[in-house]
Amino acid sequence: MDPHLLRTFVAVAECGSFSAAAARLGYTQSAVSQHIAALEHDLGTPLLHRRPVVPTPSGERLLEHAGPILLRLDAARADVRRTIADPPGALTIAASPLAASHLAIALREVRRSRPGTEVALTVCGRAAVTEGVAAGEFDLGLVDGIAAPSDPLRLSDAGSLRTTAVAHEPLVLALPKDHPLARRRGLALHDLANARWIDAPDLAAPLSTLRTAAGSDAFRPALTYTGTDLHSLLTLVAAGHGLAVLPQSAASAGIAAVPVTTPRLVHRIELLHGHLTEPAATALASVLSGESDDE
Amino acid sequence: MDPHLLRTFVAVAECGSFSAAAARLGYTQSAVSQHIAALEHDLGTPLLHRRPVVPTPSGERLLEHAGPILLRLDAARADVRRTIADPPGALTIAASPLAASHLAIALREVRRSRPGTEVALTVCGRAAVTEGVAAGEFDLGLVDGIAAPSDPLRLSDAGSLRTTAVAHEPLVLALPKDHPLARRRGLALHDLANARWIDAPDLAAPLSTLRTAAGSDAFRPALTYTGTDLHSLLTLVAAGHGLAVLPQSAASAGIAAVPVTTPRLVHRIELLHGHLTEPAATALASVLSGESDDE
DNA sequence: GGCTATTACGGAAATCGTAACCATG
DNA sequence: CATGGTTACGATTTCCGTAATAGCC
């Protein structure tokens, strides 16, 4: 299972086409075909249906592993290269949108403990944060997600990463102010399984997470929102296009926010780091989780 | 970074010798030398000192990644092959020694929910359990370890595994009955940093774990015990050969057991599964963590 | 018939073993 | 000088591109 073969396999699965994957990888269709054939021969089973190109059950299984493996391979290379490169001037920090509120605190701590350090900030989707930190593209990451009160976040590819909890916050259901449920003091998620949901996986709680949390197959999106702008999502909710689950602090004036009481879930922010020295990271984490809202 | 190269790299690092690694892998010394040279060329830095053969700092870094990567590769292959093999007759369960107390409960639940299923049980070291489950050798694993009260276990290679907490229990220090500390009601770990310790990494809390938990470089073993037999470890402790940290329930008549109060740590048992359907696993986990001591 | 995957084939490159070579203890 | 890692070199295999072939809308 050569990583090259795995890489073309995921490319083909993503593109849904041998030729498109070939173009993306700089191979010929023939080479891609040979790669897939080699993988299928090696594993002794078809991995893709052709025409249309869709993974078989075995292929699905392999796909689940391939991404993390390739990511970890990159992380290993980045990690080794870092030991030979001279220490970078800039410290890079990435955060998912709903974790970005902690960026300012993190930044202040960095300025205090390492004055003069050049800092680069990035806000991007959760996957991009974890992958970037794993691959050494960022030094630090702040990701948010939902989890049971004292459980860690189920980060997809956190294989080589250290994580530290940084903040917890109640979850609320965001809904239009005139919604029948808007006056409720609290509600159970699974009563809303068949409501109109907006899936904003890069921003709010992804519906797939709600499904696993609620142990239900419902929570199907009426609308999918790709983007990281909180304000526009809230506008969509206010206009009645659907519901979303958010951390309490993300709610704003235009919408109603009702606490989600069942199941017991919280919005959680974690600090990720792949290679920072342990003391530096824990110092930062303690500042992030403490109330350093002085000045 | 071909997996073959990584595999020979870890083999060389473990053997401390090119030729020994070659013998182990069925290559010639020459091939091994070429593998290492290729890796070093690819990463642009020496990975091993020669004569004696010891990893460089870069090599250390790579080693940290190589094991999990190779394991995950095996797990992927096993996972795919499972989708094409007909469903196995027997359900295989592995447990580390101090988690084995829960085997009986797990077994009862399996017998109840899937009557007639053939079950195979194995008790082995923690690493063997996690690696075996990851590689698909076992369907289920029960591992124990120590962690902060509601933290997950820091499992080395749990990349592709789901984990569920199953049991918590106080930690005690096992010491001879006539030891000066034997009458204490509780004690702080770091006061004991320089005591005579027995390291029994496959059985009790490994000293390396204590070191990270206590943030200390002390806790050096006066004696290392390789094996999984609780009784013989307790005999060693009773005879005054050294101390060990155990879950409360593992203590027995022959020794004194004093609760470890600082830092706040518990003995924890987790259920691992790599590929079982989620409902089946959570059902099992809930039975394991509940008090199902009826009948 | 157009689009796309597969197969056939040839040249380039990589892989591994034999054997000669060197360095260290 | 002996043990053990490195280098040289050649046979074998693998890999990838071109081009011809075959299967599905």
XYZ file of C-alpha atoms (C1' of nucleotides) in Angstrom:
640
model
C 0.000 0.000 0.000
C 2.288 2.657 -1.332
C 1.259 6.145 -0.202
C 1.289 7.219 -3.848
C -1.401 4.690 -4.583
C -3.429 5.809 -1.596
C -3.101 9.421 -2.664
C -4.396 8.724 -6.148
C -7.146 6.580 -4.656
C -8.464 9.418 -2.526
C -8.087 11.816 -5.438
C -10.154 9.545 -7.655
C -12.765 9.072 -4.963
C -13.000 12.809 -4.442
C -13.098 13.676 -8.111
C -15.403 10.852 -9.042
C -13.298 10.420 -12.137
C -10.027 8.814 -13.117
C -9.127 11.458 -15.666
C -9.903 14.389 -13.364
C -7.773 12.829 -10.655
C -5.005 12.290 -13.191
C -5.096 15.950 -14.158
C -5.015 16.996 -10.519
C -2.056 14.783 -9.711
C -0.097 15.370 -12.876
C -0.397 11.796 -14.075
C -1.973 10.317 -17.172
C -5.312 8.505 -16.963
C -3.423 5.353 -17.674
C -1.198 5.740 -14.651
C -4.186 6.405 -12.421
C -5.925 3.342 -13.774
C -2.829 1.294 -13.067
C -2.597 2.683 -9.546
C -6.154 1.722 -8.741
C -5.686 -1.673 -10.336
C -2.558 -2.221 -8.267
C -4.349 -1.286 -5.055
C -7.309 -3.490 -5.862
C -5.019 -6.361 -6.721
C -3.043 -5.850 -3.526
C -6.123 -5.784 -1.313
C -7.845 -8.489 -3.292
C -11.088 -6.629 -3.793
C -12.598 -3.909 -5.991
C -12.424 -0.505 -4.349
C -14.356 1.540 -6.862
C -17.392 1.059 -9.038
C -16.746 2.447 -12.478
C -19.124 4.572 -14.375
C -20.095 6.221 -12.228
C -16.928 6.129 -10.144
C -18.098 5.496 -6.601
C -16.312 3.676 -3.776
C -17.402 0.144 -2.992
C -17.958 -0.736 0.674
C -14.322 -1.850 0.848
C -13.303 1.410 -0.765
C -15.255 3.374 1.809
C -13.355 1.563 4.499
C -10.043 2.325 2.900
C -10.990 5.961 2.439
C -11.593 6.329 6.161
C -8.000 5.325 6.769
C -6.266 6.849 3.779
C -6.750 10.495 4.720
C -5.351 10.217 8.234
C -2.471 8.065 7.023
C -1.430 10.547 4.368
C -1.832 13.396 6.811
C 0.328 11.665 9.342
C 2.942 11.014 6.718
C 3.049 14.721 5.948
C 3.170 15.505 9.633
C 6.150 13.199 10.059
C 8.032 14.851 7.225
C 7.221 18.330 8.532
C 8.262 17.318 12.008
C 11.622 16.024 10.853
C 12.279 19.001 8.658
C 11.548 21.310 11.558
C 14.374 19.769 13.541
C 16.840 20.819 10.867
C 15.358 24.160 9.916
C 16.371 27.089 12.047
C 13.596 28.231 14.380
C 10.993 30.132 12.370
C 10.634 33.807 13.042
C 6.880 33.824 13.013
C 4.504 31.868 15.199
C 1.464 30.812 13.204
C -1.905 30.325 14.853
C -5.036 29.006 13.201
C -8.553 28.955 14.591
C -11.960 27.772 13.500
C -14.488 30.638 13.387
C -16.241 29.934 16.669
C -12.937 29.446 18.438
C -11.554 32.678 17.071
C -12.889 34.604 20.059
C -9.952 33.160 21.963
C -7.392 34.291 19.450
C -7.040 37.664 21.078
C -6.255 36.113 24.442
C -3.784 33.727 22.894
C -2.145 36.541 21.058
C -1.821 38.646 24.175
C -0.160 35.763 26.005
C 2.269 35.190 23.165
C 3.166 38.882 23.117
C 3.734 38.775 26.853
C 5.798 35.600 27.030
C 7.714 36.029 23.801
C 7.816 39.706 23.066
C 8.947 40.547 19.590
C 7.665 37.298 18.117
C 6.088 37.808 14.765
C 2.642 36.209 14.748
C 0.479 35.134 11.831
C -3.204 34.415 12.390
C -5.542 32.392 10.202
C -9.214 31.633 10.560
C -10.443 28.660 8.580
C -12.613 25.555 8.780
C -12.113 22.963 11.486
C -10.602 20.422 9.157
C -8.161 22.948 7.784
C -7.067 23.859 11.301
C -6.410 20.300 12.430
C -4.817 19.284 9.186
C -2.688 22.381 9.110
C -1.440 21.877 12.631
C -0.811 18.202 11.963
C 1.159 19.010 8.856
C 3.190 21.651 10.630
C 1.725 24.485 8.622
C 0.521 26.101 11.836
C 2.195 26.025 15.211
C -1.008 26.289 17.176
C -4.666 25.669 16.494
C -7.865 26.542 18.271
C -10.784 24.354 17.242
C -14.310 24.283 18.504
C -16.876 21.546 18.488
C -19.520 19.933 20.598
C -19.023 17.084 23.008
C -20.343 15.650 26.225
C -19.405 17.898 29.168
C -15.999 16.552 30.016
C -15.242 14.553 26.915
C -12.574 15.547 24.457
C -13.529 16.672 20.988
C -13.667 13.873 18.458
C -11.068 15.361 16.165
C -10.851 13.463 12.923
C -7.151 13.412 12.334
C -5.631 14.313 15.635
C -3.258 11.384 15.480
C -0.047 13.148 16.254
C -1.464 16.162 18.040
C -1.670 17.133 21.677
C -4.922 18.701 22.717
C -5.860 20.749 25.729
C -9.328 21.872 26.658
C -9.555 25.623 26.740
C -13.183 26.592 27.168
C -16.652 25.168 27.685
C -19.901 26.874 27.017
C -23.572 25.898 26.895
C -25.113 25.065 23.569
C -28.174 26.854 22.310
C -30.576 26.291 19.497
C -30.757 29.328 17.266
C -34.227 30.034 15.898
C -36.308 32.953 14.630
C -37.757 35.175 17.343
C -41.297 34.311 16.372
C -40.736 30.596 16.333
C -43.179 28.614 18.532
C -40.264 27.245 20.556
C -38.552 30.590 21.033
C -39.957 31.115 24.511
C -38.943 27.727 25.850
C -36.420 27.612 28.645
C -34.705 24.554 27.343
C -35.276 21.739 24.929
C -34.319 18.246 23.946
C -32.489 17.819 20.708
C -34.245 14.716 19.537
C -37.619 16.421 19.575
C -36.228 18.511 16.758
C -34.873 15.682 14.677
C -37.214 16.447 11.824
C -37.146 20.216 11.942
C -35.768 22.309 9.086
C -32.049 22.375 9.752
C -29.308 24.453 8.260
C -26.097 22.485 7.995
C -23.124 24.823 8.360
C -20.401 22.297 9.013
C -17.524 24.755 8.958
C -19.237 27.119 11.321
C -21.912 25.768 13.641
C -22.306 22.252 14.981
C -22.313 19.985 11.931
C -25.477 17.962 11.597
C -23.456 14.813 11.326
C -22.212 15.486 14.834
C -25.753 16.023 16.055
C -26.745 12.744 14.498
C -24.104 10.805 16.347
C -24.763 12.733 19.559
C -28.466 12.050 19.360
C -28.015 8.534 18.033
C -30.463 9.348 15.301
C -30.433 9.219 11.551
C -32.581 12.283 11.239
C -31.261 15.848 11.388
C -31.204 16.116 7.652
C -30.287 19.506 6.229
C -32.956 21.570 4.488
C -30.164 23.933 3.526
C -26.421 23.630 3.501
C -24.336 26.674 4.207
C -20.720 26.623 3.154
C -18.836 29.437 4.696
C -17.569 30.780 7.945
C -19.469 33.986 8.366
C -21.513 33.869 11.535
C -23.564 36.934 10.700
C -24.944 35.531 7.483
C -25.830 32.267 9.150
C -27.731 34.144 11.852
C -29.525 36.098 9.160
C -30.636 32.879 7.523
C -31.887 31.576 10.844
C -33.689 34.827 11.633
C -35.398 34.667 8.267
C -36.747 31.260 9.134
C -34.769 29.219 6.665
C -33.829 26.726 9.322
C -32.361 26.021 12.728
C -28.778 25.711 13.890
C -27.011 24.727 17.076
C -24.472 27.244 18.303
C -22.539 28.155 21.418
C -24.434 30.569 23.590
C -22.033 33.413 22.994
C -22.552 33.237 19.258
C -26.222 34.101 19.555
C -27.089 37.703 18.862
C -29.948 40.142 19.016
C -31.731 39.112 15.844
C -32.525 35.567 16.892
C -33.867 33.584 19.799
C -31.506 31.247 21.572
C -32.872 28.375 23.637
C -30.482 26.222 25.667
C -30.179 22.620 24.560
C -30.660 20.620 27.730
C -30.870 17.080 26.431
C -28.609 15.374 25.652
C -26.081 17.030 27.886
C -23.696 18.635 25.438
C -21.398 21.608 25.551
C -19.557 23.722 23.071
C -15.884 23.168 23.648
C -12.722 24.827 22.435
C -9.436 22.965 22.380
C -5.905 24.074 21.810
C -3.935 21.883 19.416
C -0.232 21.737 19.003
C 1.907 19.280 17.219
C 5.436 20.057 18.203
C 5.549 22.930 20.644
C 7.409 22.243 23.845
C 5.048 20.980 26.483
C 5.647 23.796 29.013
C 5.039 26.501 26.431
C 1.797 24.891 25.348
C 0.433 24.275 28.827
C 1.285 27.814 29.858
C -0.675 29.092 26.914
C -3.555 26.727 27.574
C -3.830 27.826 31.175
C -3.956 31.449 30.139
C -6.615 30.654 27.571
C -8.797 28.804 30.022
C -8.262 31.214 32.897
C -10.062 34.522 33.250
C -7.410 36.818 31.956
C -9.872 39.504 31.059
C -8.041 42.126 32.975
C -6.792 45.435 31.549
C 8.627 7.973 2.505
C 7.802 4.499 1.408
C 6.396 2.375 4.247
C 9.051 -0.220 3.489
C 11.722 2.314 4.237
C 9.984 3.334 7.432
C 9.671 -0.283 8.474
C 13.360 -0.942 8.022
C 14.134 2.315 9.770
C 12.259 1.300 12.905
C 13.768 -2.163 12.701
C 17.270 -0.706 12.569
C 16.519 1.687 15.402
C 15.157 -1.130 17.525
C 17.962 -3.540 16.749
C 20.686 -0.940 16.983
C 22.261 -2.622 14.016
C 21.876 -2.662 10.246
C 22.764 -6.308 9.881
C 20.463 -7.479 12.659
C 17.603 -5.519 11.120
C 18.437 -7.040 7.751
C 18.241 -10.521 9.192
C 14.942 -9.730 10.865
C 13.409 -8.351 7.697
C 14.842 -10.875 5.277
C 16.987 -8.341 3.438
C 20.723 -8.093 2.974
C 22.735 -5.550 4.946
C 23.260 -3.755 1.705
C 19.564 -3.293 1.084
C 19.047 -1.976 4.603
C 21.905 0.455 4.143
C 20.341 1.646 0.909
C 16.944 2.030 2.575
C 18.348 4.220 5.309
C 20.374 6.199 2.800
C 17.253 6.753 0.702
C 15.275 7.959 3.710
C 18.045 10.270 4.811
C 18.401 11.640 1.327
C 14.653 12.137 1.029
C 14.383 13.976 4.340
C 17.635 15.811 3.801
C 19.144 14.931 7.148
C 20.934 12.048 8.876
C 18.559 9.901 10.877
C 21.006 7.561 12.549
C 24.447 7.808 14.051
C 26.561 4.854 12.976
C 28.752 2.871 15.247
C 27.009 2.787 17.536
C 23.709 2.916 15.648
C 21.565 5.425 17.532
C 18.858 7.760 16.209
C 19.756 11.402 15.709
C 17.279 14.003 17.013
C 15.630 13.991 13.588
C 15.533 10.223 13.722
C 13.853 10.327 17.114
C 11.208 12.548 15.637
C 10.625 10.226 12.744
C 10.448 7.225 15.054
C 7.603 8.821 16.988
C 5.577 8.915 13.801
C 6.719 5.754 12.077
C 5.161 3.274 14.472
C 1.665 4.739 14.415
C 1.822 5.162 10.649
C 2.765 1.555 10.048
C 0.167 0.407 12.518
C -2.500 2.414 10.827
C -1.493 1.013 7.488
C -1.965 -2.481 8.845
C -5.262 -1.452 10.368
C -6.453 -0.158 7.011
C -5.558 -3.394 5.276
C -7.218 -5.466 7.995
C -10.290 -3.286 7.841
C -10.658 -3.698 4.114
C -10.057 -7.406 4.232
C -12.731 -7.756 6.864
C -15.309 -6.331 4.503
C -14.666 -9.122 2.047
C -14.174 -11.995 4.462
C -17.327 -13.686 5.618
C -18.283 -12.676 9.130
C -16.035 -14.471 11.603
C -17.639 -17.045 13.801
C -15.773 -16.021 16.901
C -15.719 -12.667 18.626
C -12.254 -11.981 19.971
C -11.730 -9.869 23.065
C -8.397 -8.777 24.494
C -7.752 -7.127 27.823
C -4.787 -5.804 29.728
C -4.352 -7.602 33.058
C -5.887 -4.946 35.291
C -8.795 -4.488 32.933
C -9.453 -8.201 32.827
C -11.795 -7.962 35.796
C -14.321 -6.579 33.357
C -13.966 -9.420 30.928
C -16.542 -11.488 32.733
C -19.111 -8.730 32.461
C -18.331 -8.178 28.803
C -18.608 -11.864 28.162
C -21.964 -12.111 29.875
C -23.308 -9.255 27.800
C -22.078 -10.848 24.600
C -23.681 -14.146 25.538
C -26.927 -12.326 26.234
C -27.064 -10.169 23.125
C -25.570 -12.612 20.678
C -26.260 -16.033 22.074
C -24.308 -18.773 20.416
C -21.419 -16.525 19.485
C -18.100 -18.209 19.931
C -15.847 -15.980 22.016
C -12.068 -15.971 22.315
C -10.437 -14.137 25.206
C -6.843 -12.946 25.462
C -5.050 -11.184 28.260
C -1.878 -9.376 27.246
C 0.058 -6.153 27.674
C -1.538 -2.780 26.983
C 0.390 -2.208 23.804
C -0.539 -5.623 22.484
C -4.206 -4.917 23.172
C -4.300 -1.575 21.382
C -2.156 -2.739 18.511
C -4.137 -5.924 18.163
C -7.446 -4.097 18.078
C -6.057 -1.531 15.658
C -4.774 -4.252 13.372
C -8.065 -6.110 13.485
C -6.636 -9.053 15.334
C -9.141 -8.495 18.129
C -12.680 -7.216 17.837
C -12.730 -5.605 21.236
C -10.141 -4.479 23.736
C -10.253 -3.485 27.376
C -7.264 -1.419 28.438
C -6.481 0.157 31.748
C -4.287 3.088 32.583
C -4.112 6.148 34.728
C -5.373 9.588 33.828
C -6.827 12.707 35.340
C -10.382 12.060 36.574
C -12.329 12.730 33.432
C -9.592 12.648 30.843
C -9.317 9.903 28.299
C -6.419 7.512 28.426
C -3.441 8.669 26.405
C -3.367 5.626 24.176
C -0.273 5.561 22.057
C -1.650 4.340 18.786
C -5.346 4.756 19.052
C -5.511 6.501 15.709
C -8.307 4.560 14.134
C -9.968 3.318 17.280
C -13.101 4.345 19.078
C -12.781 4.439 22.818
C -15.383 4.474 25.545
C -14.739 4.924 29.229
C -15.908 1.936 31.159
C -14.742 2.279 34.747
C -12.929 4.600 37.124
C -11.310 3.681 40.363
C -9.032 5.353 42.904
C -5.324 4.770 42.682
C -3.361 3.417 45.582
C 0.289 3.084 46.368
C 1.158 -0.500 47.150
C 3.767 -0.898 49.874
C 4.858 -3.424 52.496
C 2.685 -3.533 55.597
C 5.550 -2.443 57.816
C 6.523 0.514 55.656
C 6.645 3.863 57.502
C 4.027 5.281 55.147
C 1.677 2.310 55.419
C -0.574 3.961 58.001
C -1.030 7.181 56.062
C -4.503 8.052 54.849
C -3.300 9.513 51.603
C -0.165 10.763 49.976
C 1.260 12.929 47.262
C 3.055 11.195 44.473
C 5.887 13.619 44.127
C 7.015 13.072 47.714
C 7.872 9.586 46.545
C 9.780 10.516 43.438
C 13.000 9.058 44.765
C 11.637 5.984 46.475
C 12.532 2.474 45.354
C 10.098 1.807 42.529
C 9.218 -1.344 40.713
C 8.445 -0.664 37.076
C 5.900 -3.169 35.816
C 4.812 -1.421 32.643
C 2.594 -4.211 31.384
C 0.807 -4.555 34.659
C 0.769 -1.611 37.053
C 1.035 2.080 36.209
C 4.219 2.422 34.140
C 6.752 4.720 35.726
C 6.971 6.699 32.530
C 3.305 7.578 33.014
C 3.964 8.636 36.579
C 6.780 10.826 35.389
C 4.596 12.702 32.950
C 1.723 12.879 35.448
C 3.986 14.273 38.120
C 5.957 16.400 35.706
C 9.124 14.972 37.150
C 12.136 13.193 35.781
C 12.478 11.059 38.865
C 10.504 7.844 39.448
C 13.383 5.716 38.275
C 12.947 1.967 38.570
C 15.010 0.082 41.132
C 13.586 -3.070 39.590
C 11.824 -3.774 36.346
C 9.200 -6.471 36.260
C 8.227 -7.862 32.893
C 5.125 -9.893 33.144
C 1.445 -9.693 33.812
C 1.028 -11.655 36.968
C -0.429 -9.470 39.681
C 0.266 -11.906 42.460
C 3.996 -12.030 41.887
C 4.185 -8.246 41.706
C 2.371 -7.972 45.027
C 4.782 -10.502 46.489
C 7.706 -8.353 45.389
C 6.120 -5.306 46.943
C 5.321 -7.133 50.184
C 8.923 -8.261 50.397
C 10.033 -4.663 50.262
C 11.682 -4.714 46.863
C 9.913 -1.549 45.846
C 6.666 0.362 45.444
C 4.042 0.302 42.736
C 0.927 2.275 41.892
C -2.171 0.159 41.368
C -5.924 0.485 41.234
C -7.502 0.050 44.623
C -9.171 -3.211 43.737
C -5.861 -4.800 42.833
C -4.519 -4.436 46.341
C -4.711 -7.545 48.459
C -4.178 -8.794 51.980
C -0.411 -9.058 51.922
C 0.312 -5.393 51.322
C -0.680 -1.969 52.526
C -2.520 0.274 50.093
C -2.530 4.026 50.597
C -4.654 6.220 48.327
C -2.758 8.568 46.071
C -4.397 11.937 46.623
C -2.091 14.280 44.743
C -2.059 14.720 41.836
C -5.676 13.837 41.277
C -5.472 10.688 39.229
C -7.688 7.686 38.727
C -7.317 4.249 37.325
C -9.448 4.039 34.246
C -10.610 1.261 31.985
C -11.616 1.921 28.410
C -13.297 -0.198 25.814
C -11.667 -0.095 22.388
C -13.157 -1.168 19.138
C -12.000 -0.573 15.657
C -14.799 -1.685 13.435
C -17.731 -2.862 15.474
C -21.023 -1.208 14.679
C -21.545 1.775 16.912
C -24.776 0.546 18.540
C -23.272 -2.810 19.433
C -20.267 -1.162 21.010
C -22.167 1.445 22.999
C -24.567 -1.194 24.261
C -21.623 -3.190 25.476
C -19.951 -0.150 26.988
C -23.062 0.821 28.914
C -23.344 -2.658 30.345
C -19.703 -2.592 31.333
C -19.960 0.726 33.093
C -23.335 0.036 34.695
C -23.888 -2.163 37.723
C -25.094 -5.270 36.000
C -24.286 -7.489 38.948
C -27.747 -8.935 38.965
C -28.702 -12.596 38.525
C -20.059 8.924 -31.464
C -18.171 11.082 -27.625
C -16.341 10.335 -23.243
C -13.803 7.546 -20.228
C -11.635 3.458 -18.330
C -8.587 -0.502 -19.665
C -4.866 -2.983 -21.942
C -0.492 -3.440 -24.574
C 3.907 -2.203 -24.910
C 8.459 0.083 -24.521
C 11.825 2.983 -22.307
C 13.358 4.876 -17.924
C 14.051 4.340 -13.244
C 14.094 2.032 -8.974
C 15.109 -2.182 -6.163
C 17.830 -5.747 -4.359
C 21.637 -8.964 -4.221
C 26.709 -10.020 -4.919
C 30.954 -8.480 -4.042
C 34.491 -5.300 -3.369
C 35.651 -1.553 -0.251
C 36.533 1.090 3.882
C 36.282 2.469 8.794
C 36.180 1.719 13.528
C 36.983 -0.694 17.825
C 42.128 -7.856 11.838
C 37.538 -8.613 12.358
C 33.018 -6.864 12.526
C 29.913 -4.174 10.250
C 28.412 -0.187 7.342
C 29.149 1.737 2.475
C 29.720 1.774 -2.441
C 29.801 -0.235 -7.211
C 27.519 -2.644 -10.399
C 24.339 -5.559 -12.886
C 19.995 -8.410 -13.304
C 15.251 -7.961 -12.443
C 11.243 -5.605 -11.583
C 8.387 -1.691 -11.330
C 6.565 2.522 -12.985
C 4.716 5.662 -16.165
C 3.700 7.543 -20.721
C 2.049 6.694 -25.572
C -1.170 4.579 -28.113
C -4.427 1.339 -29.323
C -8.789 -0.984 -27.416
C -13.097 -1.553 -25.226
C -17.336 -0.244 -22.592
C -21.067 2.893 -21.289
C -24.071 7.215 -21.886
